Short mmCIF file of C-alpha atoms and ligand atoms in Angstrom, two decimals:
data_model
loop_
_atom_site.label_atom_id
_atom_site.label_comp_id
_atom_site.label_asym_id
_atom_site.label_seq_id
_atom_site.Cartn_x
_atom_site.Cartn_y
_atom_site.Cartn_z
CA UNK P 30 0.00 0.00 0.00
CA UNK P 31 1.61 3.44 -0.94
CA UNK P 32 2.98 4.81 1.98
CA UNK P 33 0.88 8.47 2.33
CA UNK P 34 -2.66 6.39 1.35
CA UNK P 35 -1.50 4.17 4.40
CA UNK P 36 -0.48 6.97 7.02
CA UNK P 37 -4.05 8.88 5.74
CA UNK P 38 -5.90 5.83 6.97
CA UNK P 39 -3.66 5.56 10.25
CA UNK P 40 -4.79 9.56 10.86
CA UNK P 41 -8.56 8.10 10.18
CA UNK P 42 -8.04 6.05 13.81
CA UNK P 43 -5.79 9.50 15.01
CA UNK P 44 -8.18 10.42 17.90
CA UNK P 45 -6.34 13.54 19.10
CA UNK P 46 -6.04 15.26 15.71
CA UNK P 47 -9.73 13.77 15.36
CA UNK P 48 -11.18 16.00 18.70
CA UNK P 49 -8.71 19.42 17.27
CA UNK P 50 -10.56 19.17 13.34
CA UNK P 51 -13.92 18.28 14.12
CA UNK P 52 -14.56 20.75 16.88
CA UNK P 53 -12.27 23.84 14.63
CA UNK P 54 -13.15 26.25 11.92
CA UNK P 55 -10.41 25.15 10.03
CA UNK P 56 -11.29 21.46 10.07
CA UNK P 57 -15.12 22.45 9.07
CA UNK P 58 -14.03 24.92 6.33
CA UNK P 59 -11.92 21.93 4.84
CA UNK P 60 -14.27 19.01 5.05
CA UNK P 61 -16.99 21.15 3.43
CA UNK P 62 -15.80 20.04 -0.27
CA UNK P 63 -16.70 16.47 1.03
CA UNK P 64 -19.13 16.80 3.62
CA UNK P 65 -22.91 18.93 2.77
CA UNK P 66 -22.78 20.35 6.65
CA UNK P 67 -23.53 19.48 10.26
CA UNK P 68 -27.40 19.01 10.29
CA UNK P 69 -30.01 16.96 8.61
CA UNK P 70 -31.55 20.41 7.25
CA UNK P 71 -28.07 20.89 5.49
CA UNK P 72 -27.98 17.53 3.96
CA UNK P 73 -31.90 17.99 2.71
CA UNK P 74 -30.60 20.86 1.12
CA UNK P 75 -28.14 20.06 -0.95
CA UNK P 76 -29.84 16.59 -1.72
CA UNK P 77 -32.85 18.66 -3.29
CA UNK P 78 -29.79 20.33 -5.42
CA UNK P 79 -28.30 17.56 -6.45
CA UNK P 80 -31.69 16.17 -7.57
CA UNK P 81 -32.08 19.43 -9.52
CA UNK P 82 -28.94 18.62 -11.63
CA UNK P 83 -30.91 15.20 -12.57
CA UNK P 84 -28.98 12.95 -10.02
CA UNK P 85 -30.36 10.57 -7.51
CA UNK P 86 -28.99 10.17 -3.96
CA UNK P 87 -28.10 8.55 -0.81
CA UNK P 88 -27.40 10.43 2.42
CA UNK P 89 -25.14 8.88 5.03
CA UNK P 90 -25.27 10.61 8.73
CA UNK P 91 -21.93 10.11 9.26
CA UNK P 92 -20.18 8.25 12.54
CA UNK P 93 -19.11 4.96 12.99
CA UNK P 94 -18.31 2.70 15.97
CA UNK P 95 -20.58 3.81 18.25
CA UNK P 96 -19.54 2.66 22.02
CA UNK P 97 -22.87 2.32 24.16
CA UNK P 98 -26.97 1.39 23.13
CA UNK P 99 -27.91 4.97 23.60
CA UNK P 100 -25.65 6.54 20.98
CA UNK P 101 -26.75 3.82 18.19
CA UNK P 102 -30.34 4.91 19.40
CA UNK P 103 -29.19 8.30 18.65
CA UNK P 104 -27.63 7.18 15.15
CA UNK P 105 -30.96 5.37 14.33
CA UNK P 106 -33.91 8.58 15.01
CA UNK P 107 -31.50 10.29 12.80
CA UNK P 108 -32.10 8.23 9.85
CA UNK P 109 -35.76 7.36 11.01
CA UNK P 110 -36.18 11.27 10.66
CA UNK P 111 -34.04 11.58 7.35
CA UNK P 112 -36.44 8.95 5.88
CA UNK P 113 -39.42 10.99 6.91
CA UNK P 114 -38.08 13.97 5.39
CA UNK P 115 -37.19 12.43 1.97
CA UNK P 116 -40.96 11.10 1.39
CA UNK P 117 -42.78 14.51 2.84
CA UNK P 118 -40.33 16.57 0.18
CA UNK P 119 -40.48 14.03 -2.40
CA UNK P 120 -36.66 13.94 -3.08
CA UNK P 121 -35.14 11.49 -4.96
CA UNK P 122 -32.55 9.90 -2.27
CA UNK P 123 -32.35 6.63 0.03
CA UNK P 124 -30.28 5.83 2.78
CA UNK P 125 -26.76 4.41 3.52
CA UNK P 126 -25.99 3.26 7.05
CA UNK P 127 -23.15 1.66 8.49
CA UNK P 128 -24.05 -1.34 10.80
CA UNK P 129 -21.02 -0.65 13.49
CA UNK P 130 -23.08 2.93 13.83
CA UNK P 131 -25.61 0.49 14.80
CA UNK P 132 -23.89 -0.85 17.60
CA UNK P 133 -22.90 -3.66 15.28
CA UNK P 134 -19.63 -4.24 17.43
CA UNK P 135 -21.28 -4.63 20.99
CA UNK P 136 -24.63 -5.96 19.92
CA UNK P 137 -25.27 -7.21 16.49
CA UNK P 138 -28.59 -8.47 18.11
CA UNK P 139 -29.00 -4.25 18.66
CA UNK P 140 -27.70 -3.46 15.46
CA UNK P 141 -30.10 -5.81 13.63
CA UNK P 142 -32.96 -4.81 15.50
CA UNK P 143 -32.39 -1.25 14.26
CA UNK P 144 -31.84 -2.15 10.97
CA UNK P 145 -34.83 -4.23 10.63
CA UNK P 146 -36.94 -0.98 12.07
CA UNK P 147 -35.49 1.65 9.25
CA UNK P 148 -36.39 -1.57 6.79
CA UNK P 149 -39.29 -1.36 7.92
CA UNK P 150 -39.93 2.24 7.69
CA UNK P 151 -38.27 2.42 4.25
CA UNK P 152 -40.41 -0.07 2.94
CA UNK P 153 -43.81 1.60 4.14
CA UNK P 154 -42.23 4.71 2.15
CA UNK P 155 -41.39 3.01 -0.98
CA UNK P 156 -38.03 3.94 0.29
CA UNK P 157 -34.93 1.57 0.23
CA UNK P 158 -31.83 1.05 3.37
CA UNK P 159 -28.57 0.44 1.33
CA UNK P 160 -25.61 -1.22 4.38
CA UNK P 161 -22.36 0.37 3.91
CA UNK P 162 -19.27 -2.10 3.95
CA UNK P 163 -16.97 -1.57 6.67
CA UNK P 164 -13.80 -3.52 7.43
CA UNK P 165 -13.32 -7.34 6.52
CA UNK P 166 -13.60 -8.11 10.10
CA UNK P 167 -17.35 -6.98 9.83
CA UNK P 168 -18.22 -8.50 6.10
CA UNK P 169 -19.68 -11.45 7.54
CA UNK P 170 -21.46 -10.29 10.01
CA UNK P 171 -23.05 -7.44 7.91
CA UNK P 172 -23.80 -9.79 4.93
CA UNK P 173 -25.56 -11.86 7.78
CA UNK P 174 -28.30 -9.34 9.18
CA UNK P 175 -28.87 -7.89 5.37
CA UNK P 176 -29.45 -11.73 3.78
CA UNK P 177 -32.05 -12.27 6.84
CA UNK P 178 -33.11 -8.98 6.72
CA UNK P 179 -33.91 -9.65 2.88
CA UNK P 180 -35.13 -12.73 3.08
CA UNK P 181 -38.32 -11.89 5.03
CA UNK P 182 -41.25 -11.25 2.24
CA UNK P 183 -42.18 -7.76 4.26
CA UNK P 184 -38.90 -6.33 3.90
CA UNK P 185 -38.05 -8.01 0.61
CA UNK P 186 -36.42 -5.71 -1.64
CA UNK P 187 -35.93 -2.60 0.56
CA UNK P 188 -32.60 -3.39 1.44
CA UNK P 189 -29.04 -3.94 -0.37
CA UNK P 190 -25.27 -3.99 0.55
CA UNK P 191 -21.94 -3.03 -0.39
CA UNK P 192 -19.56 -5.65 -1.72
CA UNK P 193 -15.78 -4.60 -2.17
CA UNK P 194 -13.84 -5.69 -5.11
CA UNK P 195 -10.39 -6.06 -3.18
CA UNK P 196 -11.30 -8.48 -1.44
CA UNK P 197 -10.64 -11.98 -2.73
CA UNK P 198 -14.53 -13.36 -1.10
CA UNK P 199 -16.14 -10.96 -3.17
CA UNK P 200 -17.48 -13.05 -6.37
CA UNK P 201 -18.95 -15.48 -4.12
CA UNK P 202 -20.74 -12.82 -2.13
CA UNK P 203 -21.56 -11.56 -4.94
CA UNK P 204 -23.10 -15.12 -6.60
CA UNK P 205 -24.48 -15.29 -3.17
CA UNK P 206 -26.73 -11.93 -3.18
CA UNK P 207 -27.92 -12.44 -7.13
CA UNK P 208 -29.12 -15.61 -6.07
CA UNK P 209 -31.00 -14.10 -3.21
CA UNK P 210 -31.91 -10.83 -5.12
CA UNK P 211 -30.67 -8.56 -3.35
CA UNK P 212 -29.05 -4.85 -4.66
CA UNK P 213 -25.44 -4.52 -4.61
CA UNK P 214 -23.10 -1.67 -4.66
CA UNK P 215 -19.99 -2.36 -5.82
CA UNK P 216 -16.71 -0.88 -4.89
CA UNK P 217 -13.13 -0.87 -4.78
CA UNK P 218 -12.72 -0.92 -0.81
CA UNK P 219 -11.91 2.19 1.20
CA UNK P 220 -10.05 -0.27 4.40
CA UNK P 221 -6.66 -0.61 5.19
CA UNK P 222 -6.65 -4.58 4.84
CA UNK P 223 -4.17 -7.66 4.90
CA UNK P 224 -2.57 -9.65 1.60
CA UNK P 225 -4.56 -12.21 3.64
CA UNK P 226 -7.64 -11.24 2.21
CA UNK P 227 -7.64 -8.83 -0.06
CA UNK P 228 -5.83 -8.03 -3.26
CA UNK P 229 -2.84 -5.52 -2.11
CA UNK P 230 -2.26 -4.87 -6.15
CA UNK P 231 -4.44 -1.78 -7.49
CA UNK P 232 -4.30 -3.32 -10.77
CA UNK P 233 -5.93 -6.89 -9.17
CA UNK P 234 -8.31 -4.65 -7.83
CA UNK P 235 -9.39 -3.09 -10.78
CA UNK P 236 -9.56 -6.52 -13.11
CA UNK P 237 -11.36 -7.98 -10.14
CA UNK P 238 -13.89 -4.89 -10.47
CA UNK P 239 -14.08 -5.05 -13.92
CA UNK P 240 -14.80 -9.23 -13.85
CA UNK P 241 -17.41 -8.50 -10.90
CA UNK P 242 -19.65 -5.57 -12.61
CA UNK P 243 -20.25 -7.88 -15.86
CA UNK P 244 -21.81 -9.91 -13.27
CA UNK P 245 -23.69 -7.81 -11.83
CA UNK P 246 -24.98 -5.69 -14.63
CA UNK P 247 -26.44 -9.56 -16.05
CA UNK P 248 -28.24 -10.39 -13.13
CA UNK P 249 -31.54 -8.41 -14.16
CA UNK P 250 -31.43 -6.95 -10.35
CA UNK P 251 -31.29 -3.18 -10.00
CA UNK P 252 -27.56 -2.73 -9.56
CA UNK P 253 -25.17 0.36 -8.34
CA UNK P 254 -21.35 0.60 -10.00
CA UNK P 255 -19.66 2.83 -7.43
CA UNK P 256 -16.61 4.26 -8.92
CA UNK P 257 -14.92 7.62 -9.95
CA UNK P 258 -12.40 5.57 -12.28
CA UNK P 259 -13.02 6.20 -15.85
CA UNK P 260 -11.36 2.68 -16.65
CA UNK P 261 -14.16 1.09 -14.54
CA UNK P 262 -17.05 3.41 -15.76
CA UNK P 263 -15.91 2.52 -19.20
CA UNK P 264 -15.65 -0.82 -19.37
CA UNK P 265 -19.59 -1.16 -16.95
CA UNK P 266 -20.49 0.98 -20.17
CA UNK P 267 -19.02 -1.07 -22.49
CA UNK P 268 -20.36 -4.34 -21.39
CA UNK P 269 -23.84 -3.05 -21.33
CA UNK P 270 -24.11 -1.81 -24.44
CA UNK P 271 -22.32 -4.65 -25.82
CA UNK P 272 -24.77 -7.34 -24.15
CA UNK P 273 -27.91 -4.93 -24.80
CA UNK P 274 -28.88 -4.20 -20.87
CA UNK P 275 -30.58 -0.35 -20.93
CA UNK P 276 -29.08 2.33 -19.20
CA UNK P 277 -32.20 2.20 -16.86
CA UNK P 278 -31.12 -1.11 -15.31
CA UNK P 279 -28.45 0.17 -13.49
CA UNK P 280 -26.57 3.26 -11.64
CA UNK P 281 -23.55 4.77 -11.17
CA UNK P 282 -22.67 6.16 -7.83
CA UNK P 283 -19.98 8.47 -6.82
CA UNK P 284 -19.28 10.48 -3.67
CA UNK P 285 -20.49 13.93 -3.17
CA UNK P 286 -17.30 16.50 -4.46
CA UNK P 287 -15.37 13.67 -6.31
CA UNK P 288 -15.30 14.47 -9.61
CA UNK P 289 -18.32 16.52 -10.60
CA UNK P 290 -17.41 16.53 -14.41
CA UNK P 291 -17.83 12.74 -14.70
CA UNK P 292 -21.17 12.71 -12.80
CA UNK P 293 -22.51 15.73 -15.41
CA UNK P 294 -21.29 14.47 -18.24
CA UNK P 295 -23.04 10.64 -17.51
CA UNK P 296 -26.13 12.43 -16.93
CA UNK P 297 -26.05 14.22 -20.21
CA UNK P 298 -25.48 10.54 -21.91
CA UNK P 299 -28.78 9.08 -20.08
CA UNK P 300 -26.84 7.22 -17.72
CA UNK P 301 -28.30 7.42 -13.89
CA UNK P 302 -26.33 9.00 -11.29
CA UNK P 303 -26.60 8.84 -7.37
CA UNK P 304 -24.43 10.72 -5.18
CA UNK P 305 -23.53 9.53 -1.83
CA UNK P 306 -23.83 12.46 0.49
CA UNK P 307 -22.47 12.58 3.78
CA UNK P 308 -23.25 15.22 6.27
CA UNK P 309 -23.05 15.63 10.81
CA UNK P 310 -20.64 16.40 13.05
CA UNK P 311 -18.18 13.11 13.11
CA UNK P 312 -16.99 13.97 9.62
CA UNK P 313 -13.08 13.19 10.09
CA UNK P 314 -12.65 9.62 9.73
CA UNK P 315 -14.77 10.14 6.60
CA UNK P 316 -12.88 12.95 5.09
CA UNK P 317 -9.20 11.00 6.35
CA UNK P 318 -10.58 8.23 3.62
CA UNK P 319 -11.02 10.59 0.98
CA UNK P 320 -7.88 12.06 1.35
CA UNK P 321 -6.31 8.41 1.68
CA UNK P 322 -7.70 7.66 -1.83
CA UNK P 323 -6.10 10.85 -3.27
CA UNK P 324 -3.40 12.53 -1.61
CA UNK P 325 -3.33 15.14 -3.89
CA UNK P 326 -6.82 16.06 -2.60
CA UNK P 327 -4.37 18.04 0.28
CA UNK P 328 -2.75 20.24 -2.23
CA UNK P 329 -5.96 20.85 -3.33
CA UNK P 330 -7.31 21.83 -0.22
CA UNK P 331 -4.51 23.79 0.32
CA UNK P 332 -5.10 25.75 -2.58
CA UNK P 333 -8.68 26.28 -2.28
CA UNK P 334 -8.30 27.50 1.08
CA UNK P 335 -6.09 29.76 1.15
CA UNK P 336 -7.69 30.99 -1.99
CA UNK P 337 -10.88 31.65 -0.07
C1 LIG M 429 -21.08 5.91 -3.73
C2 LIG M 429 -19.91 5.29 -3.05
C3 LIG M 429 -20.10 4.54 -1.90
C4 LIG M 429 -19.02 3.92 -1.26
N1 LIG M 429 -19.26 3.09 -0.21
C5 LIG M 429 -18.22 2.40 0.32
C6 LIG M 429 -18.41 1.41 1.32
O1 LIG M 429 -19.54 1.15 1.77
N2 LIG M 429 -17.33 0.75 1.80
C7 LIG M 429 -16.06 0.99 1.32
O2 LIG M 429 -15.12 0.33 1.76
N3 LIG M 429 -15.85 1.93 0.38
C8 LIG M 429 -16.88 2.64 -0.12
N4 LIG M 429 -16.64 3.56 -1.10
C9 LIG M 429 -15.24 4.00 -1.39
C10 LIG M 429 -14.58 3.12 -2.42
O3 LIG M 429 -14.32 1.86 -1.86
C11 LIG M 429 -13.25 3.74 -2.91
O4 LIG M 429 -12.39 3.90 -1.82
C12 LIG M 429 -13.41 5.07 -3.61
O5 LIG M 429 -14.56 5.14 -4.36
C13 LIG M 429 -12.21 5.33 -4.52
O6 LIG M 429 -12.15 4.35 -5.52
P1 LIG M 429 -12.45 4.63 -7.07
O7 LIG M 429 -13.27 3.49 -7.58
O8 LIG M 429 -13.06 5.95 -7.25
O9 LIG M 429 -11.06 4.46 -7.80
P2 LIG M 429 -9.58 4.97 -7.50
O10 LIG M 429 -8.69 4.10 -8.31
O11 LIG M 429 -9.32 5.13 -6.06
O12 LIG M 429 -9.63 6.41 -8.15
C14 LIG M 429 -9.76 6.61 -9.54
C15 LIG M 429 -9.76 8.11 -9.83
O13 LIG M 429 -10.92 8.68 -9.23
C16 LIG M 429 -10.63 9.94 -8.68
N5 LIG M 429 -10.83 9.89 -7.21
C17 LIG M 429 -11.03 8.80 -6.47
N6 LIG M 429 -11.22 9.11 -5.16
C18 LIG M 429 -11.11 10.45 -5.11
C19 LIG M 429 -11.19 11.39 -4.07
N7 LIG M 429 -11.43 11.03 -2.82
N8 LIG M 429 -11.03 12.70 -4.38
C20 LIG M 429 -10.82 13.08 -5.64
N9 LIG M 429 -10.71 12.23 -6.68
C21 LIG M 429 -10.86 10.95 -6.43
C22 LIG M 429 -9.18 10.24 -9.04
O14 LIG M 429 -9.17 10.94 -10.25
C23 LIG M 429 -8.59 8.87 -9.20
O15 LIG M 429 -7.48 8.87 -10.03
C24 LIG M 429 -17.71 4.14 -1.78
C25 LIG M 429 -17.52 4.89 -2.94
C26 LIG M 429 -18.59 5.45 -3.58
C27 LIG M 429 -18.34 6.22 -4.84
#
């Protein structure tokens, strides 16, 4: 792993440096070209804009790891509200939650409880959950509570998951979820994780992304490709018009301030768009990720601010 991608995700865990940006002007001014703002009014906002520029999207209330029952019942009326909002203002958005938000780490009894109550709530909207992927320690467990979750005919359909294509389990997850019809996102990975079990060779990862779309975008199930590489968009594109599947059988998805261009310019070719939009207060292991991907996403911070 490239050495200032690996200390970015070491900062991610950096608590100290964590409590200094999140609670500082400085911190808040730089996470804003990631991050829509610090309330659920903020991310309602820019959601409706976002949907004016012809793009779907998903809002994540960002935090992870919560530590006691209270503060995942915290994490929860926040997206029970979110989902509330999105039907009364008619916006085109769904959800993205991460189980260990949940209290997926002390209680995955707790976290599946919740998870089963915004399920249920989505579905009585026409509304859908999508279960972000966290770190391979968690795939199981999080491919466990979405499969049950799934497989129960009044929640059938309102959920999906996140499969990552660096890890080497991911094609039979992925056979796995067709088989049980349930959406997938797919992505490279955002974790720091061992050769153990997942590919430590960007180029692996991308073939392994490549050979993993094809299969989704043939399963007839409503699919997301979740990538800001042009390779990968490409070759998705490719593939579909090659085997005749319709633009309207599948989405792209890319992260809220990542490459803007791209998302415009596959809207103006009919393709869909949804952009993952993350907003709240615990915004810094978040943004660490993003700069993890790109380093050179600090030199053009720099530049911005400073500018401004
Ligand atoms: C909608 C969505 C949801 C996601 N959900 C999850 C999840 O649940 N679990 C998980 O582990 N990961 C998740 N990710 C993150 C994902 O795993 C990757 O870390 C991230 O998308 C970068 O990979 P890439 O496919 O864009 O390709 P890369 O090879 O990383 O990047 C390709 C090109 O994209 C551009 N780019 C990529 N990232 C950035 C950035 N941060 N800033 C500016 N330019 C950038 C650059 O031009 C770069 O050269 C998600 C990503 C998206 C788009």
């Amino acid at each position: 792993m490239p050495i200032l991608r690996s200390a970015f995700i070491s900062l991610s865990r950096n608590q100290t440096m964590r409590r200094f940006l999140e609670n500082s002007a400085v911190g808040r001014r730089m996470s804003s070209r990631f991050v829509a703002g610090k309330d659920l009014s903020d991310a309602l906002r820019v959601a409706k804009a976002v949907n004016d520029q012809g793009m779907a999207v998903t809002l994540d209330s960002l935090g992870e790891s919560v530590s006691t029952e209270a503060e995942a019942m915290e994490a929860a009326e926040i997206y029970q509200q979110l989902l509330e909002q999105i039907a009364a203002l008619k916006l085109n958005a769904n959800i993205s939650v991460k189980l260990t938000q949940m209290g997926l780490e002390q209680s995955p009894e707790l976290a599946e409880q919740i998870a089963e109550s915004l399920v249920k709530h989505a579905h009585a909207t026409g509304n859908f959950v999508r279960i972000d992927m966290e770190d391979s320690t968690l795939t199981q467990a999080t491919l466990n509570i979405v499969r049950r979750l799934n497989a129960r005919p009044d929640l059938h359909g309102s959920i999906g998951v996140v499969i990552q294509a660096y890890l080497y389990r991911s094609q039979a997850d992925i056979e796995q979820l067709i088989a049980d019809g349930i959406r997938v996102r797919l992505c490279k990975g955002a974790y720091k994780e061992p050769a153990e079990v997942a590919f430590p060779s960007k180029a692996d990862v991308d073939q392994n992304f490549v050979r993993l779309s094809k299969l989704l975008l043939e399963s007839r199930i409503y699919h997301g490709i979740a990538s800001h590489d042009e390779a990968m968009i490409e070759a998705a594109k490719a593939f579909a018009g090659k085997n005749g599947i319709d633009p309207s059988r599948f989405e792209f998805q890319m992260l809220y301030g990542v490459r803007r261009d791209l998302q415009r310019k596959l809207v103006k070719e009919g393709y869909n768009v949804r952009v993952y939009i993350p907003f709240g207060q615990e915004w810094y292991p978040y943004f660490m990720r993003r700069l993890a991907e790109r380093p050179a996403n600090v030199l053009f911070l720099a530049k911005n601010f400073f500018r401004s």
